[in-house]
Every structure is written in structure tokens, then in C-alpha cells.
Tab-separated table of C-alpha atoms in Angstrom:
chain	number	residue	atom	x	y	z
A	1301	MET	CA	-4.252	-23.875	10.133
A	1302	SER	CA	-1.381	-26.387	9.971
A	1303	GLU	CA	1.896	-25.902	11.850
A	1304	SER	CA	3.751	-25.252	8.578
A	1305	SER	CA	1.219	-22.587	7.592
A	1306	THR	CA	1.517	-21.037	11.044
A	1307	LYS	CA	5.286	-20.827	10.627
A	1308	GLN	CA	4.821	-19.281	7.183
A	1309	VAL	CA	2.447	-16.624	8.534
A	1310	GLU	CA	4.769	-15.970	11.484
A	1311	GLY	CA	7.611	-15.225	9.075
A	1312	ILE	CA	5.395	-12.955	6.989
A	1313	LEU	CA	4.181	-10.960	9.987
A	1314	GLY	CA	7.705	-10.488	11.296
A	1315	LYS	CA	8.689	-8.632	8.119
A	1316	LEU	CA	5.802	-6.159	8.267
A	1317	PRO	CA	6.491	-2.631	9.582
A	1318	MET	CA	3.484	-2.966	11.881
A	1319	PHE	CA	5.023	-5.960	13.693
A	1320	ARG	CA	8.729	-5.326	13.154
A	1321	HIS	CA	9.377	-4.758	16.865
A	1322	VAL	CA	7.198	-7.617	18.101
A	1323	ALA	CA	8.890	-10.546	19.885
A	1324	PRO	CA	8.892	-13.988	18.182
A	1325	ALA	CA	6.684	-15.539	20.887
A	1326	GLN	CA	4.077	-12.845	20.332
A	1327	LEU	CA	4.228	-13.300	16.569
A	1328	HIS	CA	3.623	-17.022	17.032
A	1329	LYS	CA	0.470	-16.325	19.057
A	1330	LEU	CA	-0.836	-14.007	16.349
A	1331	ALA	CA	-0.004	-16.454	13.575
A	1332	ARG	CA	-1.977	-19.232	15.270
A	1333	HIS	CA	-5.165	-17.140	14.967
A	1334	ALA	CA	-4.484	-15.748	11.487
A	1335	ALA	CA	-5.918	-17.008	8.206
A	1336	LEU	CA	-4.224	-17.284	4.812
A	1337	ARG	CA	-6.548	-16.187	2.025
A	1338	ARG	CA	-6.273	-16.134	-1.755
A	1339	ALA	CA	-8.289	-13.568	-3.685
A	1340	ALA	CA	-8.706	-13.416	-7.449
A	1341	LYS	CA	-8.692	-10.170	-9.391
A	1342	ASP	CA	-11.894	-8.115	-8.891
A	1343	THR	CA	-12.654	-9.756	-5.529
A	1344	LEU	CA	-14.359	-7.325	-3.155
A	1345	LEU	CA	-12.761	-7.737	0.274
A	1346	TYR	CA	-15.145	-5.331	1.973
A	1347	GLU	CA	-17.305	-2.321	1.186
A	1348	ARG	CA	-17.606	0.997	2.928
A	1349	GLY	CA	-19.934	0.518	5.899
A	1350	ASP	CA	-19.088	-3.165	6.456
A	1351	PRO	CA	-18.068	-4.064	10.023
A	1352	ALA	CA	-14.316	-4.156	10.652
A	1353	THR	CA	-13.447	-7.523	12.212
A	1354	GLY	CA	-9.677	-7.486	11.722
A	1355	CYS	CA	-6.848	-6.276	9.541
A	1356	TYR	CA	-5.030	-7.576	6.478
A	1357	ALA	CA	-1.449	-8.054	5.329
A	1358	LEU	CA	-0.793	-8.455	1.609
A	1359	ILE	CA	1.737	-11.156	0.684
A	1360	TYR	CA	1.550	-10.547	-3.065
A	1361	GLY	CA	-0.834	-8.842	-5.459
A	1362	LEU	CA	-2.500	-5.429	-5.377
A	1363	VAL	CA	-5.469	-3.988	-3.458
A	1364	LYS	CA	-7.229	-0.684	-4.104
A	1365	LEU	CA	-8.722	1.341	-1.251
A	1366	SER	CA	-11.200	3.889	-2.553
A	1367	LEU	CA	-14.222	6.094	-1.968
A	1368	ARG	CA	-17.153	6.718	-4.311
A	1369	GLY	CA	-18.956	10.043	-4.557
A	1370	PRO	CA	-22.718	10.522	-4.959
A	1371	GLY	CA	-22.350	10.760	-8.743
A	1372	GLY	CA	-20.337	7.553	-8.984
A	1373	SER	CA	-16.936	9.238	-9.231
A	1374	GLU	CA	-14.127	7.342	-7.532
A	1375	LYS	CA	-11.214	8.602	-5.461
A	1376	VAL	CA	-8.393	6.102	-4.981
A	1377	LEU	CA	-6.875	6.721	-1.566
A	1378	ARG	CA	-4.244	4.015	-1.607
A	1379	LEU	CA	-2.811	1.178	-3.662
A	1380	VAL	CA	-1.710	-1.528	-1.230
A	1381	GLY	CA	1.280	-3.548	-2.414
A	1382	ALA	CA	3.088	-6.626	-1.172
A	1383	GLY	CA	4.405	-6.357	2.376
A	1384	GLU	CA	1.863	-3.750	3.474
A	1385	THR	CA	-1.040	-3.853	5.940
A	1386	PHE	CA	-4.437	-2.183	5.807
A	1387	ALA	CA	-7.691	-1.820	7.793
A	1388	GLU	CA	-5.818	-1.757	11.106
A	1389	SER	CA	-6.799	1.767	12.188
A	1390	VAL	CA	-10.521	1.108	11.758
A	1391	MET	CA	-10.261	-2.116	13.708
A	1392	PHE	CA	-8.910	-0.340	16.791
A	1393	HIS	CA	-11.804	2.092	17.192
A	1394	GLU	CA	-14.452	-0.488	16.234
A	1395	ARG	CA	-16.139	1.512	13.498
A	1396	PRO	CA	-17.331	0.345	10.067
A	1397	HIS	CA	-14.898	0.411	7.163
A	1398	PRO	CA	-14.763	3.971	5.736
A	1399	VAL	CA	-13.474	2.783	2.347
A	1400	THR	CA	-13.965	-0.059	-0.124
A	1401	ALA	CA	-11.195	-2.620	-0.690
A	1402	LEU	CA	-11.031	-4.224	-4.148
A	1403	VAL	CA	-8.415	-6.719	-5.359
A	1404	LEU	CA	-6.790	-5.480	-8.600
A	1405	ALA	CA	-4.539	-8.488	-9.221
A	1406	ASP	CA	-4.579	-12.091	-8.034
A	1407	SER	CA	-3.456	-11.841	-4.418
A	1408	GLN	CA	-2.656	-13.733	-1.252
A	1409	LEU	CA	-3.369	-12.137	2.094
A	1410	VAL	CA	-3.100	-12.787	5.797
A	1411	PHE	CA	-6.215	-11.899	7.785
A	1412	LEU	CA	-5.662	-11.102	11.468
A	1413	PRO	CA	-8.851	-11.155	13.580
A	1414	ALA	CA	-9.235	-8.252	15.962
A	1415	GLU	CA	-9.716	-10.542	18.959
A	1416	ALA	CA	-6.216	-11.994	18.632
A	1417	ILE	CA	-4.639	-8.524	18.629
A	1418	TYR	CA	-6.823	-7.281	21.507
A	1419	ASP	CA	-5.834	-10.280	23.625
A	1420	LEU	CA	-2.132	-9.519	23.279
A	1421	LEU	CA	-2.719	-5.821	23.901
A	1422	GLU	CA	-4.467	-6.601	27.189
A	1423	HIS	CA	-1.860	-9.018	28.473
A	1424	ASP	CA	1.455	-7.847	27.062
A	1425	ARG	CA	2.698	-4.273	27.452
A	1426	SER	CA	5.739	-4.854	25.260
A	1427	PHE	CA	3.428	-5.871	22.415
A	1428	ALA	CA	1.440	-2.651	22.869
A	1429	ARG	CA	4.626	-0.569	22.685
A	1430	ALA	CA	5.827	-2.441	19.616
A	1431	LEU	CA	2.482	-1.991	17.886
A	1432	LEU	CA	2.441	1.735	18.661
A	1433	ALA	CA	5.880	2.066	17.078
A	1434	GLY	CA	4.628	0.452	13.874
A	1435	LEU	CA	1.461	2.557	13.746
A	1436	SER	CA	3.435	5.751	14.412
A	1437	GLN	CA	5.520	5.011	11.351
A	1438	ARG	CA	2.293	4.638	9.344
A	1439	ILE	CA	1.137	8.077	10.519
A	1440	HIS	CA	4.393	9.642	9.316
A	1441	THR	CA	3.883	7.975	5.932
A	1442	LEU	CA	0.360	9.410	5.681
A	1443	ILE	CA	1.648	12.878	6.547
A	1444	ASP	CA	4.228	12.564	3.766
A	1445	ASP	CA	1.405	11.665	1.352
A	1446	ILE	CA	-0.661	14.695	2.392
A	1447	GLU	CA	2.368	16.954	1.997
A	1448	ALA	CA	3.011	15.598	-1.492
A	1449	TYR	CA	-0.581	16.171	-2.625
A	1450	SER	CA	-0.686	19.655	-1.117
A	1451	LEU	CA	2.713	21.066	-2.061
A	1452	GLU	CA	4.111	19.094	-4.991
A	1453	SER	CA	3.207	19.508	-8.650
A	1454	GLY	CA	1.648	16.749	-10.723
A	1455	THR	CA	4.982	16.219	-12.460
A	1456	GLN	CA	6.752	15.759	-9.125
A	1457	ARG	CA	4.147	13.257	-7.972
A	1458	ILE	CA	4.444	11.209	-11.167
A	1459	ALA	CA	8.243	11.308	-11.070
A	1460	ALA	CA	8.270	10.155	-7.446
A	1461	PHE	CA	5.742	7.410	-8.176
A	1462	LEU	CA	7.687	6.055	-11.151
A	1463	HIS	CA	10.959	6.198	-9.237
A	1464	SER	CA	9.383	4.248	-6.353
A	1465	LEU	CA	8.586	1.359	-8.726
A	1466	ALA	CA	12.218	0.836	-9.722
A	1467	ASP	CA	14.726	-1.409	-8.008
A	1468	PRO	CA	17.211	1.047	-6.404
A	1469	SER	CA	20.042	-1.452	-6.801
A	1470	GLY	CA	19.168	-2.336	-10.394
A	1471	PRO	CA	20.906	-1.125	-13.546
A	1472	ALA	CA	19.911	1.959	-15.527
A	1473	PRO	CA	17.897	2.333	-17.621
A	1474	SER	CA	15.317	0.555	-15.493
A	1475	ARG	CA	12.134	-1.040	-16.820
A	1476	VAL	CA	9.013	-0.879	-14.619
A	1477	ARG	CA	5.376	-1.817	-15.060
A	1478	LEU	CA	2.475	0.300	-13.855
A	1479	PRO	CA	0.703	-1.744	-11.156
A	1480	ALA	CA	-2.753	-0.602	-12.270
A	1481	ASN	CA	-4.392	1.185	-15.197
A	1482	LYS	CA	-3.875	4.910	-15.761
A	1483	THR	CA	-7.290	5.865	-14.392
A	1484	VAL	CA	-6.580	4.210	-11.032
A	1485	ILE	CA	-3.049	5.588	-10.743
A	1486	ALA	CA	-4.125	9.100	-11.733
A	1487	SER	CA	-6.800	9.061	-9.042
A	1488	ARG	CA	-4.246	7.857	-6.500
A	1489	LEU	CA	-1.920	10.743	-7.448
A	1490	GLY	CA	-4.707	13.311	-7.274
A	1491	ILE	CA	-4.769	14.202	-10.989
A	1492	THR	CA	-6.984	13.369	-13.961
A	1493	LYS	CA	-6.233	10.563	-16.390
A	1494	GLU	CA	-5.732	13.149	-19.151
A	1495	THR	CA	-3.207	15.086	-17.050
A	1496	PHE	CA	-1.406	11.854	-16.185
A	1497	SER	CA	-1.062	10.944	-19.886
A	1498	ARG	CA	0.056	14.467	-20.804
A	1499	LEU	CA	2.734	14.593	-18.109
A	1500	LEU	CA	4.008	11.145	-19.082
A	1501	HIS	CA	4.367	12.460	-22.640
A	1502	GLU	CA	6.296	15.498	-21.344
A	1503	LEU	CA	8.666	13.306	-19.347
A	1504	SER	CA	9.155	11.175	-22.444
A	1505	SER	CA	9.910	14.257	-24.562
A	1506	GLN	CA	12.557	15.279	-22.029
A	1507	GLY	CA	14.258	11.903	-22.424
A	1508	LEU	CA	13.561	10.816	-18.859
A	1509	ILE	CA	11.247	7.906	-19.674
A	1510	GLU	CA	9.998	5.794	-22.562
A	1511	VAL	CA	6.359	4.664	-22.488
A	1512	CYS	CA	4.884	1.554	-24.054
A	1513	GLN	CA	1.376	1.153	-22.636
A	1514	ARG	CA	1.893	-0.046	-19.013
A	1515	GLU	CA	5.606	-0.738	-19.513
A	1516	ILE	CA	7.836	2.268	-18.798
A	1517	VAL	CA	11.587	2.535	-19.185
A	1518	LEU	CA	13.223	4.945	-16.735
A	1519	ARG	CA	16.044	6.160	-18.955
A	1520	ASP	CA	17.654	8.406	-16.348
A	1521	PRO	CA	16.591	7.453	-12.788
A	1522	PRO	CA	18.876	10.021	-11.056
A	1523	ARG	CA	17.376	12.917	-13.036
A	1524	LEU	CA	13.897	11.539	-12.388
A	1525	ALA	CA	14.610	11.418	-8.655
A	1526	GLU	CA	15.921	14.988	-8.756
A	1527	LEU	CA	12.746	16.090	-10.533
A	1528	ALA	CA	10.648	14.405	-7.854
A	1529	ARG	CA	12.544	16.215	-5.088
A	1530	ASN	CA	12.926	19.688	-6.541
A	1531	GLY	CA	10.290	20.032	-9.237
A	1532	ALA	CA	12.817	21.189	-11.832
A	1533	ASN	CA	14.425	19.161	-14.560
A	1534	PRO	CA	18.199	19.481	-14.048
């Protein structure tokens, strides 16, 4: 990889939560071993059972992490967006990938080989501490997800999801676009596609949103946020 590409990757890594506390010299070492990859929509990055040889950071695009049941049913575990990492936990305990990663929109990624990360872990304690801080934050995020699926209603989950798509500093009403089709998003939120469509219609009837296929206008973001938090339309 050229020096300019290395600098580009170094800047990208430094903005990721996983490497936010890592020193510039350490980031430079990682960037020298990384690879920039472009992936078109519907590209299969890896399947469940494939060996885990490193982790990924998404620069732009969208990646779906999912499981398939014996009957072919799919459960979407995560939609990875720009600025996020994935496959890191599997890499550390050297087991095969437990999920399948499929590109849902034209994407660019950084691939970090496991060997480069292991080398820094063995020789630099400050890097190990910084990496643990980033991974700890990821664990807290996963716990928040589990809490939402276990304790929040479908309406709360949809309201929170829609609110997360909006620019918090932007004007209201805010226009957002669903990052994937309704089937994928419904699976990610732990509800059926039919329930997702019905609850969108209810939110529209309440004047909170306006739906036009994958384009959604958030007519009252503060009320939507309140609904996501408390489960009651104020």
C-alpha cells in the first residue's frame, strides 16, 4: 500500500471507537499492514464457519451480519454502518466466524489482519489497554441492544431506530432514508415485516412521521425521542 493510502487508513483508524485511545505511532504500524477494499452490493465478505483472519472497519456503505436457521429463515443481528468495526471479537479467540457478512450497499472497508494486532498486543502494553477500552465500550453497546429487545416494545424500538438515523443538529422536520429494506430492518429490530409496517402506519397516524417507501420524514423528532424513551406518546 502506498504512503498516501497508509496515511488515509491511519486517519480512518484513529476515528474508530476501537482505536480511539491508541497512540499515533501505533496507528501507523497498524495502517502499514492494513488493506483498503471496495465491495459492491451483494458481495459476501465471509460466511458462517469461515476462518477469522482479521477484522474490518467500514468507511462507507452498509454490511449485514446475520444467521440462517435450518428452514432458511434469517435473523439479522446487526447492520454495520460507516465508522464501525466488526469481526474483532472472533479474531481474538481464533474461532470461525459465527455469522455471515453480506454487503448491502456499495462499500469501502479497511481490513486489519490479525497478525498485525497480535504483534502490537505482545510488544506494547499501552496498546493493549487502549484496545480493551474500545472493546469494553462495544460490550456496553451490546448490553444496551439486549435490554432494548427484552424490555422495550416494538414501537419504542422503531422510534429509537428512526431517531438514530436523523442528524441531531439538523432542522425539524427531518428527512431520513431507511438504510435497508423493511424485511432486513424488521429482523434487526426483532419484529416481523408486517408488524414493522403496521407500527410505521400507527406512527404516521399520530403525526410523528410521514412515510414514502424508504424515505421517512420525522415530523416531530422530540416527541419521537420521548416515545423511544418512555413508550408513551406525549
